[in-house]
GROMACS .gro file of C-alpha atoms in nm:
model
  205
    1UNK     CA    1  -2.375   2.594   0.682
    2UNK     CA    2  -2.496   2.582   0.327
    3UNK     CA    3  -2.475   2.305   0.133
    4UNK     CA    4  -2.436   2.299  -0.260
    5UNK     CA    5  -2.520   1.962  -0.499
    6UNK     CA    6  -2.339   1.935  -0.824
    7UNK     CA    7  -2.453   1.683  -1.068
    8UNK     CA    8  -2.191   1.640  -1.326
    9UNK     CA    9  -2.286   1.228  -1.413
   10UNK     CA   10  -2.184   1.179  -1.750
   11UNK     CA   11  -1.976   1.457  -1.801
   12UNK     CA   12  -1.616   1.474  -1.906
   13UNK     CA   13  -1.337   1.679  -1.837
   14UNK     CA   14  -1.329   1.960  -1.772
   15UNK     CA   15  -1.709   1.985  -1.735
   16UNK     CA   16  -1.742   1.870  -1.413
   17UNK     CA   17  -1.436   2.059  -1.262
   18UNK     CA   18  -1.582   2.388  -1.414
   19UNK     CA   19  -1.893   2.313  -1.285
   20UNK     CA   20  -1.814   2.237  -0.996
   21UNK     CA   21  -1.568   2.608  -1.010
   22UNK     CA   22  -1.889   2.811  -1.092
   23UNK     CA   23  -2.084   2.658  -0.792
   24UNK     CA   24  -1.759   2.762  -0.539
   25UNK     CA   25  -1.785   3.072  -0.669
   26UNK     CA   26  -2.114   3.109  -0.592
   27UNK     CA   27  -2.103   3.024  -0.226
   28UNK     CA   28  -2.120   3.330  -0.047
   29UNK     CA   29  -2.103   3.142   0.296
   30UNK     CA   30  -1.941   2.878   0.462
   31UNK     CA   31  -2.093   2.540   0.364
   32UNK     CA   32  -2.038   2.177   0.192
   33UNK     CA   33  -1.990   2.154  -0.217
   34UNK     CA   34  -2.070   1.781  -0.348
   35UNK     CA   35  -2.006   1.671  -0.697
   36UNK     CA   36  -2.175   1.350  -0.833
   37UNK     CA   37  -1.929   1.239  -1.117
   38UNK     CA   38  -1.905   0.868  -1.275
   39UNK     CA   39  -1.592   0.802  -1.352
   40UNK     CA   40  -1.221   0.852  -1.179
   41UNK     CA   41  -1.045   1.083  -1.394
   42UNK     CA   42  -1.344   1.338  -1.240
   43UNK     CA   43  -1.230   1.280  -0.924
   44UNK     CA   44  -0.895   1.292  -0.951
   45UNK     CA   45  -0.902   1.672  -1.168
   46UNK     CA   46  -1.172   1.766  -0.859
   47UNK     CA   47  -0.928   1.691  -0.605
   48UNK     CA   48  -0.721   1.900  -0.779
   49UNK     CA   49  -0.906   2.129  -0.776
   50UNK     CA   50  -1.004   2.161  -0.435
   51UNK     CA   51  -0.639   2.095  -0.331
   52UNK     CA   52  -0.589   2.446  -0.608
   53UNK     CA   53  -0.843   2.646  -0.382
   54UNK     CA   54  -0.674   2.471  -0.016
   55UNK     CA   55  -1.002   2.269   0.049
   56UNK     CA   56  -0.990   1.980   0.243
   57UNK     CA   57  -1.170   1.705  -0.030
   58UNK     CA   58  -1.289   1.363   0.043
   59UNK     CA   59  -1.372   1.129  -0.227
   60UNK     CA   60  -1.569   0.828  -0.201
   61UNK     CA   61  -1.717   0.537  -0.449
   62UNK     CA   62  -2.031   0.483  -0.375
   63UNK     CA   63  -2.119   0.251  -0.653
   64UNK     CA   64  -2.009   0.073  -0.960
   65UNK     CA   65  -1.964   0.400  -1.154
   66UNK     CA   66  -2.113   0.618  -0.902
   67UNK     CA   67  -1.857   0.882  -0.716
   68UNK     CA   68  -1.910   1.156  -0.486
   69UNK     CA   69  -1.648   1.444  -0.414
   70UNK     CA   70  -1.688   1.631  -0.126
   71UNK     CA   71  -1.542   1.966  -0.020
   72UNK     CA   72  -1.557   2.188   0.332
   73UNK     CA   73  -1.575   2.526   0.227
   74UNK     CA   74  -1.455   2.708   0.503
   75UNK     CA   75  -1.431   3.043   0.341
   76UNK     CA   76  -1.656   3.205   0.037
   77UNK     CA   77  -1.400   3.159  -0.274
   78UNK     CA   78  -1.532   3.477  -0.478
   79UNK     CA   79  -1.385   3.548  -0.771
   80UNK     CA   80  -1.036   3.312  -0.746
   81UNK     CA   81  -0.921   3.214  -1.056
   82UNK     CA   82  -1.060   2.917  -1.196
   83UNK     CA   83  -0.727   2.658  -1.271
   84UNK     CA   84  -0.569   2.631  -1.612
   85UNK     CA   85  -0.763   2.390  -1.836
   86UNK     CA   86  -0.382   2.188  -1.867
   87UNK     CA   87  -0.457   2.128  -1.454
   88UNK     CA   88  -0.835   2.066  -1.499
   89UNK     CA   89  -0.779   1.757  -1.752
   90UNK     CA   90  -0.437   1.656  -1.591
   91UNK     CA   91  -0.408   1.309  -1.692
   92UNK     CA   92  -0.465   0.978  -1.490
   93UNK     CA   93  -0.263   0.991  -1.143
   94UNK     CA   94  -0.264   0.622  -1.131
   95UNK     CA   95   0.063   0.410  -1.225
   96UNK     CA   96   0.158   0.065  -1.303
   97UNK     CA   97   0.294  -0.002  -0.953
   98UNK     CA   98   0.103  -0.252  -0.649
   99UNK     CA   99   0.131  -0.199  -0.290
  100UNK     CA  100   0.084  -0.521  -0.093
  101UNK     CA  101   0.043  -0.513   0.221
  102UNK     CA  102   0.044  -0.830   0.459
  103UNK     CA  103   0.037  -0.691   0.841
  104UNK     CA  104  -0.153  -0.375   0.978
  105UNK     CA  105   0.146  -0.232   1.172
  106UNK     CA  106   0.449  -0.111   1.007
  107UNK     CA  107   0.811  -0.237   1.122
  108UNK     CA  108   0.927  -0.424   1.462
  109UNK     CA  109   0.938  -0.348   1.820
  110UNK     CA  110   0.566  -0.174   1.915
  111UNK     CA  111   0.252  -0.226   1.782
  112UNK     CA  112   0.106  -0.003   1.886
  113UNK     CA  113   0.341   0.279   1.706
  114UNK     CA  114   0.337  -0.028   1.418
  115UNK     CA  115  -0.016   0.070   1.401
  116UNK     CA  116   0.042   0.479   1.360
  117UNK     CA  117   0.338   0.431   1.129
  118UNK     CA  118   0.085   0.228   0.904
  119UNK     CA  119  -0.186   0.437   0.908
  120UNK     CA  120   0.088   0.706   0.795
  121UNK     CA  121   0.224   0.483   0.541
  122UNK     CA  122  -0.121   0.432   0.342
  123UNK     CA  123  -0.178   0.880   0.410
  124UNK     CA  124   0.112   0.879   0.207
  125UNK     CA  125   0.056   0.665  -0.029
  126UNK     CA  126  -0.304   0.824  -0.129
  127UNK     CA  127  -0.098   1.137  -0.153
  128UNK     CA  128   0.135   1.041  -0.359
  129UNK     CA  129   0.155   1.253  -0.764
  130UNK     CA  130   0.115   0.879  -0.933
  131UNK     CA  131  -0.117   0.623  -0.699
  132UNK     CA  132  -0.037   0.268  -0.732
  133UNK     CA  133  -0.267   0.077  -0.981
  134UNK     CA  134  -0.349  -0.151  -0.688
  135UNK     CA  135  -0.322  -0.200  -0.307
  136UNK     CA  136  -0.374  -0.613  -0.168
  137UNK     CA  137  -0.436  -0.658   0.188
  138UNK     CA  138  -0.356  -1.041   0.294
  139UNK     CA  139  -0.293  -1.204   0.669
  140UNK     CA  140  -0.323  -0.943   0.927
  141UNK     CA  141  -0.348  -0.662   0.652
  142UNK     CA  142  -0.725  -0.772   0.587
  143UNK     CA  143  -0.806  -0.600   0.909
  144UNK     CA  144  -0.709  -0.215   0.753
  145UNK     CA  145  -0.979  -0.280   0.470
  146UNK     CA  146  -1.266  -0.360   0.730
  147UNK     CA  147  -1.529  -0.122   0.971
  148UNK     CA  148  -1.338   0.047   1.223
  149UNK     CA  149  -1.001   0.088   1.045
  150UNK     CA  150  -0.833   0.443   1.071
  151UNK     CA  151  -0.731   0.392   0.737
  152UNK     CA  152  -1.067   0.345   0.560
  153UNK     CA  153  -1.078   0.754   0.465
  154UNK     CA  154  -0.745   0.753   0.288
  155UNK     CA  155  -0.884   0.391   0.106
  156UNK     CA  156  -1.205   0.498  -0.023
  157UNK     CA  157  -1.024   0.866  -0.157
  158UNK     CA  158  -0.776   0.666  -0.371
  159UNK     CA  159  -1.079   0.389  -0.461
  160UNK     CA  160  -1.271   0.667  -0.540
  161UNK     CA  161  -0.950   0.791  -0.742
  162UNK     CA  162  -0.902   0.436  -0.948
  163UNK     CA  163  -0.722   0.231  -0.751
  164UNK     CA  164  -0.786  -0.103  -0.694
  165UNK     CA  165  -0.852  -0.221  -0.342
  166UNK     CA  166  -0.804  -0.610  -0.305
  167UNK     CA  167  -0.870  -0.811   0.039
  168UNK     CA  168  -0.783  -1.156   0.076
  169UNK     CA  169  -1.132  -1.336   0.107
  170UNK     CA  170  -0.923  -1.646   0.328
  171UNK     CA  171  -0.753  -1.423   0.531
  172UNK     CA  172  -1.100  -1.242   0.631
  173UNK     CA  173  -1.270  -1.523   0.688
  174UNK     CA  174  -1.014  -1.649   0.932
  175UNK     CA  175  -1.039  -1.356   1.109
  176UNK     CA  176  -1.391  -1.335   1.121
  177UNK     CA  177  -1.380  -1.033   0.920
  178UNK     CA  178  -1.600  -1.140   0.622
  179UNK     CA  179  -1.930  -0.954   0.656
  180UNK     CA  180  -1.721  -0.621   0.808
  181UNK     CA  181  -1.522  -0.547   0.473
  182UNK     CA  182  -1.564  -0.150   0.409
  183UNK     CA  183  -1.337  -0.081   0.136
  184UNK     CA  184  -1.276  -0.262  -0.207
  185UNK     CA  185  -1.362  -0.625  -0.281
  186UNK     CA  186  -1.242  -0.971  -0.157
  187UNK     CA  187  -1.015  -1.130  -0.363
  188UNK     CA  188  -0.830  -1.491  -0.378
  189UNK     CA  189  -0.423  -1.660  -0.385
  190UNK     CA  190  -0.454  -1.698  -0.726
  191UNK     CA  191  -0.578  -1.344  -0.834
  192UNK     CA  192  -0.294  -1.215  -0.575
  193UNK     CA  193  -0.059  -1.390  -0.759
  194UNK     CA  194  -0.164  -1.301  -1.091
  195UNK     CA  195  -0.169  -0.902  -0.973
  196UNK     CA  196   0.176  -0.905  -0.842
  197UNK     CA  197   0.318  -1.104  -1.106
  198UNK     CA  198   0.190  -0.858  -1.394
  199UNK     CA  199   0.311  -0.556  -1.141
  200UNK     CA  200   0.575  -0.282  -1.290
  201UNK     CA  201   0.714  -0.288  -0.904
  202UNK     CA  202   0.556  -0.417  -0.612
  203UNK     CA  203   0.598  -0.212  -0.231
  204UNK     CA  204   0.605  -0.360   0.062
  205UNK     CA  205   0.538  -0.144   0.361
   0.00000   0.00000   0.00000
């Protein structure tokens, strides 16, 4: 397996998208492509991009303005055409809607398919063609944003991607969740309030 770094910090589209093109091409085995970008439009036009080419792409913040896109090439690209410039600088996936979610299973009756149908609920939310400016987790929700959630993947990809991830600090704290938050940032009631209230259209799951 090789593995190929592309540094594209402080570059804007569509620099690091054809950068990180060129470097695909240039794999002539199976391996791992990572892109270092700093800001989220990258990462969104990169997922693109990979999603163009039928890559599976992960996407993770891993600091303030630090992001990291990942891609498992399976298969040398060659000489596949590089996307339209249009695609490359698509503009920002993220809309003026807030998903608010205040239990980690989904509907009545079993938990434990509550649970699945949750962790399907947030997959398809991170795929969705406009993500939600925001996602709050408060009550039992808090426990989707901490270590050992099978939801933290598809929450760092759209954190990674913009979208605020907010976890009710109280609501951790009962649940003895505090130090184990993985995803996003604690928040408060009054910020919760605030976030809704200035929402376009709130979901509930």
């Amino acid at each position: 397996m090789k593995n190929v770094v592309v540094n594209a910090v402080g570059e804007q589209c569509p620099i690091p998208v054809v950068k990180a093109t060129r470097a695909l091409r240039a794999m002539t085995e199976p391996g791992i492509l990572e892109v270092h970008v700093d800001n989220e439009i990258a990462v969104q036009n990169l997922t693109r991009m990979a999603s163009g080419h039928h890559l599976t792409a992960k996407a993770e913040k891993t600091g303030a303005a630090e992001f990291v896109v990942t891609m498992e090439v399976t298969a040398p690209v060659g000489d596949a055409p590089a996307e339209e410039p249009e695609l490359a600088c698509a503009p920002d996936m993220r809309s003026d809607f807030v998903v608010a979610v205040d239990t980690d299973v989904m509907g009545r009756g079993s938990d434990e398919l509550g649970r699945t149908l949750m962790k399907g609920f947030l997959f398809a939310v991170s795929q969705l063609p406009k993500l939600p400016k925001t996602i709050l987790f408060y009550n039992g929700g808090a426990k989707l944003t901490v270590e050992g959630s099978d939801s933290l993947e598809d929450l760092k990809k759209m954190e990674a991607q913009g979208v605020e991830i907010l976890t009710c600090g109280t609501c951790l704290n009962f649940y003895g969740l505090t130090e184990k938050l993985a995803v996003g940032s604690a928040t408060n009631m009054y910020s919760i309030v605030e976030t809704l209230a200035g929402a376009g259209k709130v979901i509930k799951p």
